[in-house]
Every structure is written in structure tokens, then in C-alpha cells.
Amino acid sequence: MNSKEIRQKYLSFFEKRGHAVLPSTSLVPENDPSVLFNTAGMQPLVPYLLGEKHPLGTRLCSIQKCVRTIDLDDVGDNTHATFFEMMGNWSLGDYFKKESINWSFELLTSKEEGFGIDPSRLYVTCFEGDKNAPKDEESAGIWREIFDKHGVKGNRIFFLPAENNWWSAGDNGPCGADTEIFYDISGLHTDGLSHEEYLEADEKQEVVEIWNNVFMEFEKKDGEIIGKLANKNVDTGAGFERFCLVLNGKSNFYDTDIFEEIFAKIDAQHAELNPSTAQLQSPSTLSEKEALRAKRIVADHVRTSVMLISDGVTPSNTDQGYILRRLLRRAVRFADNLGLKKGSLFWIADAVVNTYADIYENVARQRETIKITIDNEEQKFRNTLSHGLKEFDRIVKKDSKSISGKDAFVLFSTYGFPVEMTIEMAGEIGLQVDKDAFEEEMKKHQDLSRSGAGQKFKGGMGDTSDISIKYHTATHLLHQALREVLGTHVSQKGSNITAERLRFDFAHTAKMTDDEKERVEEIVNKRIEEALPVNVVELPIEEAEKTGALHFFGEKYGDKVTLYYIGNTIEEAFSKEFCGGPHVKNTSELGHFKIQKEEAVSAGVRRIKAVLE
Ligand code: SER
């Protein structure tokens, strides 16, 4: 079933059941300055979920355009995209759990009216209860009845805490318990799963969430539940791209028909294909895996840019316009890495317009404006890009450890490098950027202020807030602990720090066992309890290497390197690494270390997300 059929089937199923079909609203929320973009299907409906009367009645459905740019550095893997569409249906004080759950099941499984999914592929989760609301036995009972009626074998229903089964758009607004529907993409679990097995299958992405039915009965203010809503509402959401993936038996949405024409156009833009007309870039030196990631990034960013421009956003240095600029400039950089011709984005945008022209009238109507806006932004960036890259190299040579706020500002203001791009490029060669100092420079130049966006998109690598510094030191402890528990083949493949967590990618093939994770946590926490000093020395590179310190970007270091070691002396230190810092003074500052997640990133590379509590 192709994506167009999936759209139609979803909407006509609910239309037949009395729902008014709403067009998607603009990606830029009309009356909500607190967010830059719509990030969920329910967002434009918040006033109605809070009790206002909707002119089209109490049953609504839509396919809503959404943009999320929080996980920009994850785009290119199997599951992250900055633009997506969300299929949703709503009851405003009309039907509740029974109808909602039964319709979801019917649409998913019915051969006549729905998608004909085999019910034995389905698993569901329900809310286990807490101080705000009781265990959701009602939803579980409805599911039990459905599974029994259809002869679906085994344990299918799992109760989970609020973290999993309570939904709200943020700290304010309507919220409630939800029931989430999962699809077994592995095809391995037809007979049911124990609770533990289900958690493991979820972790391995063998079962993936395809639909979330939220029963919105409560209201939140400043993160606290303040009482019940006037109505009992239903808010469901199903990621459209995810549905397309599942219904076509694919493992990622870039392989669905949505990306067919876009990818074909990217392939056709390789400079070497048409040497007579192409302005050759340096040929791509990417590995196959890197090239696939780059291609997905270009596809994703151009797709999102087309949709943003169709909704009236233009590249600028503030708010939504700044996000658009960042996406386009990042797309240019990855198009170059991929070895595409200059000006390729114009043609790729054309393929995106073709993909969405039948669905969004404003995309079709503005085809030329969209393409020209994208091309202008590429040209504008290219005017300074090669000089900017030279300047970047010069800065890196000048100081092999970090990029100062002043230099990052020059790259931004003179060469048009969004600071996030400088941070990303610096990260690729193991350098930090002093983002706080960059922000200071920005403040000094108020004519270039990018107010809102700066606030809303804080965090990421290069953030030198106190909490990020703690995570940086914790990353060193984690790295060494992993080597002790798993072996010295463990080496850093990537690191990303935000104010909320650390993320550490490392070479290792097997999934870590619970026991291994516990031992790693224990080692790190022990080092924290021992209150070890964190020391730094500057040494000539040969001497630094002799200490046995870990280093992964050898050729990028200058004659002298800084070496951070955790312990009283360099000989006895628990951890030693070449590093630009900054770090805390003593491990006692870190608090309690906890691994939240361990997962595969690619063959031979694992990822840990961990927090300090
Ligand atoms: N609001 C819920 C979600 O985004 C259901 O639509 O998951």
C-alpha cells in the first residue's frame, strides 16, 4: 500500500464514523509564541481540548504537519526526521476509551475497511497508575476483550508508569493516561510476550510504537496536574511515516515511497555523472555508511525546508527563519561531502515539491518561490563557504584544543556559519566551541540578535554550563569503566552532551548485559565517592602518548596537548585522556551516575545515555 492510499484510508475511515476532516494547519503555530513549530497533531486543537466549542463538532480527524529539530544530530539514522506528519482523531467530550480503542484495532486489522495487519503482530501498553490517576484497568479490559474475540494468543497488555503512558504536550495544557499500540516488525513474537520480554523487544526495536491513544481528562499548569478538564477527550496520534514503513515491511522510512523521487534526484546530482556541466566538488571520500547518512540528511533537511517555506518561513537570523537557515546550510555541507553538484538543492527541492504537490496546495502553488528561496540561500552561503572553511582551518591550527567564542562569532557573522554548524564541524575533529562566549559576542552585536531561537535551542555540544561540564567529566569516567568491564577494544566513537544527559558512542559489538551495566555504574559511582581530583597538564605530544592516555584524533593535535587525568598522580590515575576540557575540579561534584539506556547505533557501535542524579 503506498503512502497516498494510507492517507486516504486513514481519513475516510474516521470520516465514515462521523469525524470532520480538518486540513493540516501551518507548521508555524498561529497563536502560540511559546513554540516555534507544531510538534504534535493535537497542538492546533489545544483550546478545544480545554473546553472551547469547535465549529465542526465533537469528532475530528486530520493529518498534521509537524517539525521537531531537537535531535538534529540523530537525523540520518533509521528513525529520526525533522519533518513528519501525524495522523490523528479526536473526541471532544464525545466518545471515549471503548470506541477509540476498538476503532484503532479495526482500522489496523480489518481487511475490508482498514490496513489488514495480522492482529498477532500487535502489543499494547496501558498506564499503571500513580498519585494523579488510577491504574487504567478500563483500557486494558477493552483490549483483553478484543484480543480474546479475535483469538490473539498470549500476553499482549503491559502496564507501564507515567513516563511511558501519560501524555502531555509540555508543562501546560491538557493531558492524561494513554494506551500505546506497538507492531512487531521482527515477526518473531506471534505468541505473546512476558513483561520482561516485551521490554527487551521494545529496546531492540523489534516492536515499534505505531499509535498513541491519549485519554485527556486532566489539565497541567507549570508541570503540576491542577484538576480535571470540562470534558473527557480523546487525542490519538499515529506517525504517518512510521505507518508507511510498517505497512510496507521496511525497516526505515527512507525506504518508503515517500523518499523514492527525492533519493532518485539526489543520486542524479552526483557531480561525476555529468562532468561537462558539473562544477566539480572534491569527490566524495565518505564510506558507504557515511554516504547513506549524508544522503538522508540532505533529503530530510531539504524536505523540511520546502515545507517551512511553503508555510511562509524565509531564511533569517531569528526564530523559525534561523532554523530554516541552519537546515539549508547543513544540507549544503552534507551535499558537498556527498560530492553533489553545486546548486543541487534547487533540484532536490523540486522532487520534494512533486512528492507533496497533490497533498498540499500551498506547496504546489509556490513551487518556484520555494526552489528560488532555497537556491538563493545556497548561493548566499556559497559566496562565503570556501573562505569560511579556510578560516575554520586557520582557527583550528591556531589552537588545537578549542574554538573561542570570538572565532565562532567571526565564522557566523562574516562567513555565515550557524554556530551549531561550527560546533558540529569542531566536534568531528574532537574540538569544543566556547558557546557561552559566542553568545556573549552575539549580545554585543545586537543588530544580529537571534533572540527566540537562541533561547529555545540551547544545549548540545560545546555548551559549557556547569551541568555540561559535569557530564563531560562523567563521560571520561564512563569511558574508562567500560574499558575495565568490557575490554580495551572499547573506544570512543562519539559523544554528545546536553544539560539533561550524556550520550556516549563506543566500539563494542554485543548488547551489554544488565550485570555489565551495573558494574559500569558501580565503578563510576565508586570513583565519584572517592572524591578524586581532576588534573590537567600540558605535555609535548610524544610524552603525552607515553603516559598511555586515551586519544582518538591523533593527527589533529598540535605539538603540545592537554591531558586530563582523574586521580592523584598521572601514573596512578583512573582515567587519562587527551582533551580540551573543561572539567570539574573533583569527582565528588558529580552526584550519582545512572545509565538510562544502552542500544545499538550501527554494526559494532553501541550507545549509552546516562544521567547524573
Ligand atoms: N498527542 C499524542 C502524541 O503526540 C497523541 O496524538 O503522541
mmCIF file with all atom_site columns, C-alpha atoms in Angstrom, residues 386-494:
data_model
loop_
_atom_site.group_PDB
_atom_site.id
_atom_site.type_symbol
_atom_site.label_atom_id
_atom_site.label_alt_id
_atom_site.label_comp_id
_atom_site.label_asym_id
_atom_site.label_entity_id
_atom_site.label_seq_id
_atom_site.pdbx_PDB_ins_code
_atom_site.Cartn_x
_atom_site.Cartn_y
_atom_site.Cartn_z
_atom_site.occupancy
_atom_site.B_iso_or_equiv
_atom_site.pdbx_formal_charge
_atom_site.auth_seq_id
_atom_site.auth_comp_id
_atom_site.auth_asym_id
_atom_site.auth_atom_id
_atom_site.pdbx_PDB_model_num
ATOM 1   C CA . SER A 1 386 ? 35.078 28.292 0.873  1.00 0.00 ? 386 SER A CA 1
ATOM 2   C CA . HIS A 1 387 ? 36.626 31.326 2.611  1.00 0.00 ? 387 HIS A CA 1
ATOM 3   C CA . GLY A 1 388 ? 34.842 30.253 5.785  1.00 0.00 ? 388 GLY A CA 1
ATOM 4   C CA . LEU A 1 389 ? 36.302 26.761 5.551  1.00 0.00 ? 389 LEU A CA 1
ATOM 5   C CA . LYS A 1 390 ? 39.772 28.256 5.139  1.00 0.00 ? 390 LYS A CA 1
ATOM 6   C CA . GLU A 1 391 ? 39.162 30.466 8.160  1.00 0.00 ? 391 GLU A CA 1
ATOM 7   C CA . PHE A 1 392 ? 37.944 27.425 10.100 1.00 0.00 ? 392 PHE A CA 1
ATOM 8   C CA . ASP A 1 393 ? 41.178 25.553 9.255  1.00 0.00 ? 393 ASP A CA 1
ATOM 9   C CA . ARG A 1 394 ? 43.228 28.556 10.286 1.00 0.00 ? 394 ARG A CA 1
ATOM 10  C CA . ILE A 1 395 ? 41.425 28.765 13.631 1.00 0.00 ? 395 ILE A CA 1
ATOM 11  C CA . VAL A 1 396 ? 41.885 25.049 14.237 1.00 0.00 ? 396 VAL A CA 1
ATOM 12  C CA . LYS A 1 397 ? 45.601 25.274 13.508 1.00 0.00 ? 397 LYS A CA 1
ATOM 13  C CA . LYS A 1 398 ? 45.961 28.295 15.761 1.00 0.00 ? 398 LYS A CA 1
ATOM 14  C CA . ASP A 1 399 ? 44.546 26.459 18.763 1.00 0.00 ? 399 ASP A CA 1
ATOM 15  C CA . SER A 1 400 ? 44.280 22.710 18.587 1.00 0.00 ? 400 SER A CA 1
ATOM 16  C CA . LYS A 1 401 ? 42.069 22.387 21.649 1.00 0.00 ? 401 LYS A CA 1
ATOM 17  C CA . SER A 1 402 ? 39.059 24.582 21.263 1.00 0.00 ? 402 SER A CA 1
ATOM 18  C CA . ILE A 1 403 ? 37.401 27.307 19.271 1.00 0.00 ? 403 ILE A CA 1
ATOM 19  C CA . SER A 1 404 ? 36.858 30.567 21.122 1.00 0.00 ? 404 SER A CA 1
ATOM 20  C CA . GLY A 1 405 ? 33.570 32.416 21.221 1.00 0.00 ? 405 GLY A CA 1
ATOM 21  C CA . LYS A 1 406 ? 35.138 35.266 19.230 1.00 0.00 ? 406 LYS A CA 1
ATOM 22  C CA . ASP A 1 407 ? 36.272 32.930 16.444 1.00 0.00 ? 407 ASP A CA 1
ATOM 23  C CA . ALA A 1 408 ? 32.888 31.178 16.341 1.00 0.00 ? 408 ALA A CA 1
ATOM 24  C CA . PHE A 1 409 ? 31.324 34.618 16.085 1.00 0.00 ? 409 PHE A CA 1
ATOM 25  C CA . VAL A 1 410 ? 33.558 35.615 13.165 1.00 0.00 ? 410 VAL A CA 1
ATOM 26  C CA . LEU A 1 411 ? 32.631 32.356 11.421 1.00 0.00 ? 411 LEU A CA 1
ATOM 27  C CA . PHE A 1 412 ? 28.975 33.255 11.957 1.00 0.00 ? 412 PHE A CA 1
ATOM 28  C CA . SER A 1 413 ? 28.930 36.947 11.163 1.00 0.00 ? 413 SER A CA 1
ATOM 29  C CA . THR A 1 414 ? 31.484 37.064 8.340  1.00 0.00 ? 414 THR A CA 1
ATOM 30  C CA . TYR A 1 415 ? 31.153 33.619 6.794  1.00 0.00 ? 415 TYR A CA 1
ATOM 31  C CA . GLY A 1 416 ? 27.559 32.689 7.662  1.00 0.00 ? 416 GLY A CA 1
ATOM 32  C CA . PHE A 1 417 ? 28.355 29.543 9.663  1.00 0.00 ? 417 PHE A CA 1
ATOM 33  C CA . PRO A 1 418 ? 25.487 28.922 12.093 1.00 0.00 ? 418 PRO A CA 1
ATOM 34  C CA . VAL A 1 419 ? 27.200 28.288 15.435 1.00 0.00 ? 419 VAL A CA 1
ATOM 35  C CA . GLU A 1 420 ? 25.634 24.827 15.599 1.00 0.00 ? 420 GLU A CA 1
ATOM 36  C CA . MET A 1 421 ? 27.451 24.014 12.366 1.00 0.00 ? 421 MET A CA 1
ATOM 37  C CA . THR A 1 422 ? 30.771 25.245 13.766 1.00 0.00 ? 422 THR A CA 1
ATOM 38  C CA . ILE A 1 423 ? 30.148 23.128 16.856 1.00 0.00 ? 423 ILE A CA 1
ATOM 39  C CA . GLU A 1 424 ? 29.366 20.091 14.701 1.00 0.00 ? 424 GLU A CA 1
ATOM 40  C CA . MET A 1 425 ? 32.438 20.557 12.499 1.00 0.00 ? 425 MET A CA 1
ATOM 41  C CA . ALA A 1 426 ? 34.617 21.111 15.562 1.00 0.00 ? 426 ALA A CA 1
ATOM 42  C CA . GLY A 1 427 ? 33.121 18.001 17.176 1.00 0.00 ? 427 GLY A CA 1
ATOM 43  C CA . GLU A 1 428 ? 34.080 15.907 14.153 1.00 0.00 ? 428 GLU A CA 1
ATOM 44  C CA . ILE A 1 429 ? 37.732 16.613 14.895 1.00 0.00 ? 429 ILE A CA 1
ATOM 45  C CA . GLY A 1 430 ? 37.398 16.428 18.656 1.00 0.00 ? 430 GLY A CA 1
ATOM 46  C CA . LEU A 1 431 ? 37.292 20.138 19.480 1.00 0.00 ? 431 LEU A CA 1
ATOM 47  C CA . GLN A 1 432 ? 34.954 22.125 21.689 1.00 0.00 ? 432 GLN A CA 1
ATOM 48  C CA . VAL A 1 433 ? 33.456 25.518 20.989 1.00 0.00 ? 433 VAL A CA 1
ATOM 49  C CA . ASP A 1 434 ? 33.045 28.055 23.761 1.00 0.00 ? 434 ASP A CA 1
ATOM 50  C CA . LYS A 1 435 ? 29.340 28.614 23.205 1.00 0.00 ? 435 LYS A CA 1
ATOM 51  C CA . ASP A 1 436 ? 28.797 30.878 26.194 1.00 0.00 ? 436 ASP A CA 1
ATOM 52  C CA . ALA A 1 437 ? 31.481 33.232 24.934 1.00 0.00 ? 437 ALA A CA 1
ATOM 53  C CA . PHE A 1 438 ? 29.882 33.046 21.489 1.00 0.00 ? 438 PHE A CA 1
ATOM 54  C CA . GLU A 1 439 ? 26.533 34.083 22.992 1.00 0.00 ? 439 GLU A CA 1
ATOM 55  C CA . GLU A 1 440 ? 28.298 36.982 24.712 1.00 0.00 ? 440 GLU A CA 1
ATOM 56  C CA . GLU A 1 441 ? 29.678 38.129 21.375 1.00 0.00 ? 441 GLU A CA 1
ATOM 57  C CA . MET A 1 442 ? 26.210 37.842 19.891 1.00 0.00 ? 442 MET A CA 1
ATOM 58  C CA . LYS A 1 443 ? 24.805 40.038 22.641 1.00 0.00 ? 443 LYS A CA 1
ATOM 59  C CA . LYS A 1 444 ? 27.417 42.662 21.907 1.00 0.00 ? 444 LYS A CA 1
ATOM 60  C CA . HIS A 1 445 ? 26.231 42.776 18.328 1.00 0.00 ? 445 HIS A CA 1
ATOM 61  C CA . GLN A 1 446 ? 22.581 43.315 18.888 1.00 0.00 ? 446 GLN A CA 1
ATOM 62  C CA . ASP A 1 447 ? 21.786 44.032 15.312 1.00 0.00 ? 447 ASP A CA 1
ATOM 63  C CA . LEU A 1 448 ? 22.401 40.330 14.713 1.00 0.00 ? 448 LEU A CA 1
ATOM 64  C CA . SER A 1 449 ? 20.456 39.131 17.710 1.00 0.00 ? 449 SER A CA 1
ATOM 65  C CA . ARG A 1 450 ? 18.548 35.944 17.126 1.00 0.00 ? 450 ARG A CA 1
ATOM 66  C CA . SER A 1 451 ? 16.560 36.256 20.339 1.00 0.00 ? 451 SER A CA 1
ATOM 67  C CA . GLY A 1 452 ? 13.958 33.490 20.471 1.00 0.00 ? 452 GLY A CA 1
ATOM 68  C CA . ALA A 1 453 ? 15.805 30.744 18.648 1.00 0.00 ? 453 ALA A CA 1
ATOM 69  C CA . GLY A 1 454 ? 18.850 31.172 20.850 1.00 0.00 ? 454 GLY A CA 1
ATOM 70  C CA . GLN A 1 455 ? 16.825 30.511 23.952 1.00 0.00 ? 455 GLN A CA 1
ATOM 71  C CA . LYS A 1 456 ? 14.716 27.688 22.631 1.00 0.00 ? 456 LYS A CA 1
ATOM 72  C CA . PHE A 1 457 ? 17.562 25.689 21.191 1.00 0.00 ? 457 PHE A CA 1
ATOM 73  C CA . LYS A 1 458 ? 20.157 25.879 23.914 1.00 0.00 ? 458 LYS A CA 1
ATOM 74  C CA . GLY A 1 459 ? 22.227 22.840 24.716 1.00 0.00 ? 459 GLY A CA 1
ATOM 75  C CA . GLY A 1 460 ? 24.157 20.454 22.537 1.00 0.00 ? 460 GLY A CA 1
ATOM 76  C CA . MET A 1 461 ? 27.895 20.067 22.255 1.00 0.00 ? 461 MET A CA 1
ATOM 77  C CA . GLY A 1 462 ? 30.033 22.979 23.211 1.00 0.00 ? 462 GLY A CA 1
ATOM 78  C CA . ASP A 1 463 ? 27.670 24.106 25.921 1.00 0.00 ? 463 ASP A CA 1
ATOM 79  C CA . THR A 1 464 ? 29.903 24.970 28.851 1.00 0.00 ? 464 THR A CA 1
ATOM 80  C CA . SER A 1 465 ? 27.292 25.324 31.555 1.00 0.00 ? 465 SER A CA 1
ATOM 81  C CA . ASP A 1 466 ? 28.128 23.770 34.949 1.00 0.00 ? 466 ASP A CA 1
ATOM 82  C CA . ILE A 1 467 ? 25.967 20.744 34.325 1.00 0.00 ? 467 ILE A CA 1
ATOM 83  C CA . SER A 1 468 ? 27.531 20.087 30.910 1.00 0.00 ? 468 SER A CA 1
ATOM 84  C CA . ILE A 1 469 ? 30.977 20.245 32.465 1.00 0.00 ? 469 ILE A CA 1
ATOM 85  C CA . LYS A 1 470 ? 29.904 17.611 34.992 1.00 0.00 ? 470 LYS A CA 1
ATOM 86  C CA . TYR A 1 471 ? 28.652 15.381 32.191 1.00 0.00 ? 471 TYR A CA 1
ATOM 87  C CA . HIS A 1 472 ? 31.945 15.850 30.409 1.00 0.00 ? 472 HIS A CA 1
ATOM 88  C CA . THR A 1 473 ? 33.915 14.545 33.392 1.00 0.00 ? 473 THR A CA 1
ATOM 89  C CA . ALA A 1 474 ? 31.378 11.734 33.874 1.00 0.00 ? 474 ALA A CA 1
ATOM 90  C CA . THR A 1 475 ? 31.988 10.784 30.228 1.00 0.00 ? 475 THR A CA 1
ATOM 91  C CA . HIS A 1 476 ? 35.693 10.229 30.982 1.00 0.00 ? 476 HIS A CA 1
ATOM 92  C CA . LEU A 1 477 ? 34.818 8.042  33.980 1.00 0.00 ? 477 LEU A CA 1
ATOM 93  C CA . LEU A 1 478 ? 32.313 6.086  31.912 1.00 0.00 ? 478 LEU A CA 1
ATOM 94  C CA . HIS A 1 479 ? 34.816 5.556  29.111 1.00 0.00 ? 479 HIS A CA 1
ATOM 95  C CA . GLN A 1 480 ? 37.388 4.044  31.460 1.00 0.00 ? 480 GLN A CA 1
ATOM 96  C CA . ALA A 1 481 ? 34.791 1.971  33.330 1.00 0.00 ? 481 ALA A CA 1
ATOM 97  C CA . LEU A 1 482 ? 33.600 0.488  30.051 1.00 0.00 ? 482 LEU A CA 1
ATOM 98  C CA . ARG A 1 483 ? 37.154 -0.497 29.172 1.00 0.00 ? 483 ARG A CA 1
ATOM 99  C CA . GLU A 1 484 ? 37.512 -2.225 32.519 1.00 0.00 ? 484 GLU A CA 1
ATOM 100 C CA . VAL A 1 485 ? 34.250 -4.128 32.236 1.00 0.00 ? 485 VAL A CA 1
ATOM 101 C CA . LEU A 1 486 ? 34.080 -4.885 28.502 1.00 0.00 ? 486 LEU A CA 1
ATOM 102 C CA . GLY A 1 487 ? 37.730 -4.768 27.441 1.00 0.00 ? 487 GLY A CA 1
ATOM 103 C CA . THR A 1 488 ? 40.224 -2.344 25.973 1.00 0.00 ? 488 THR A CA 1
ATOM 104 C CA . HIS A 1 489 ? 38.710 -2.621 22.495 1.00 0.00 ? 489 HIS A CA 1
ATOM 105 C CA . VAL A 1 490 ? 36.169 -0.092 23.758 1.00 0.00 ? 490 VAL A CA 1
ATOM 106 C CA . SER A 1 491 ? 36.977 3.247  22.231 1.00 0.00 ? 491 SER A CA 1
ATOM 107 C CA . GLN A 1 492 ? 35.061 6.445  21.823 1.00 0.00 ? 492 GLN A CA 1
ATOM 108 C CA . LYS A 1 493 ? 33.112 6.825  18.595 1.00 0.00 ? 493 LYS A CA 1
ATOM 109 C CA . GLY A 1 494 ? 31.183 9.895  19.525 1.00 0.00 ? 494 GLY A CA 1
#
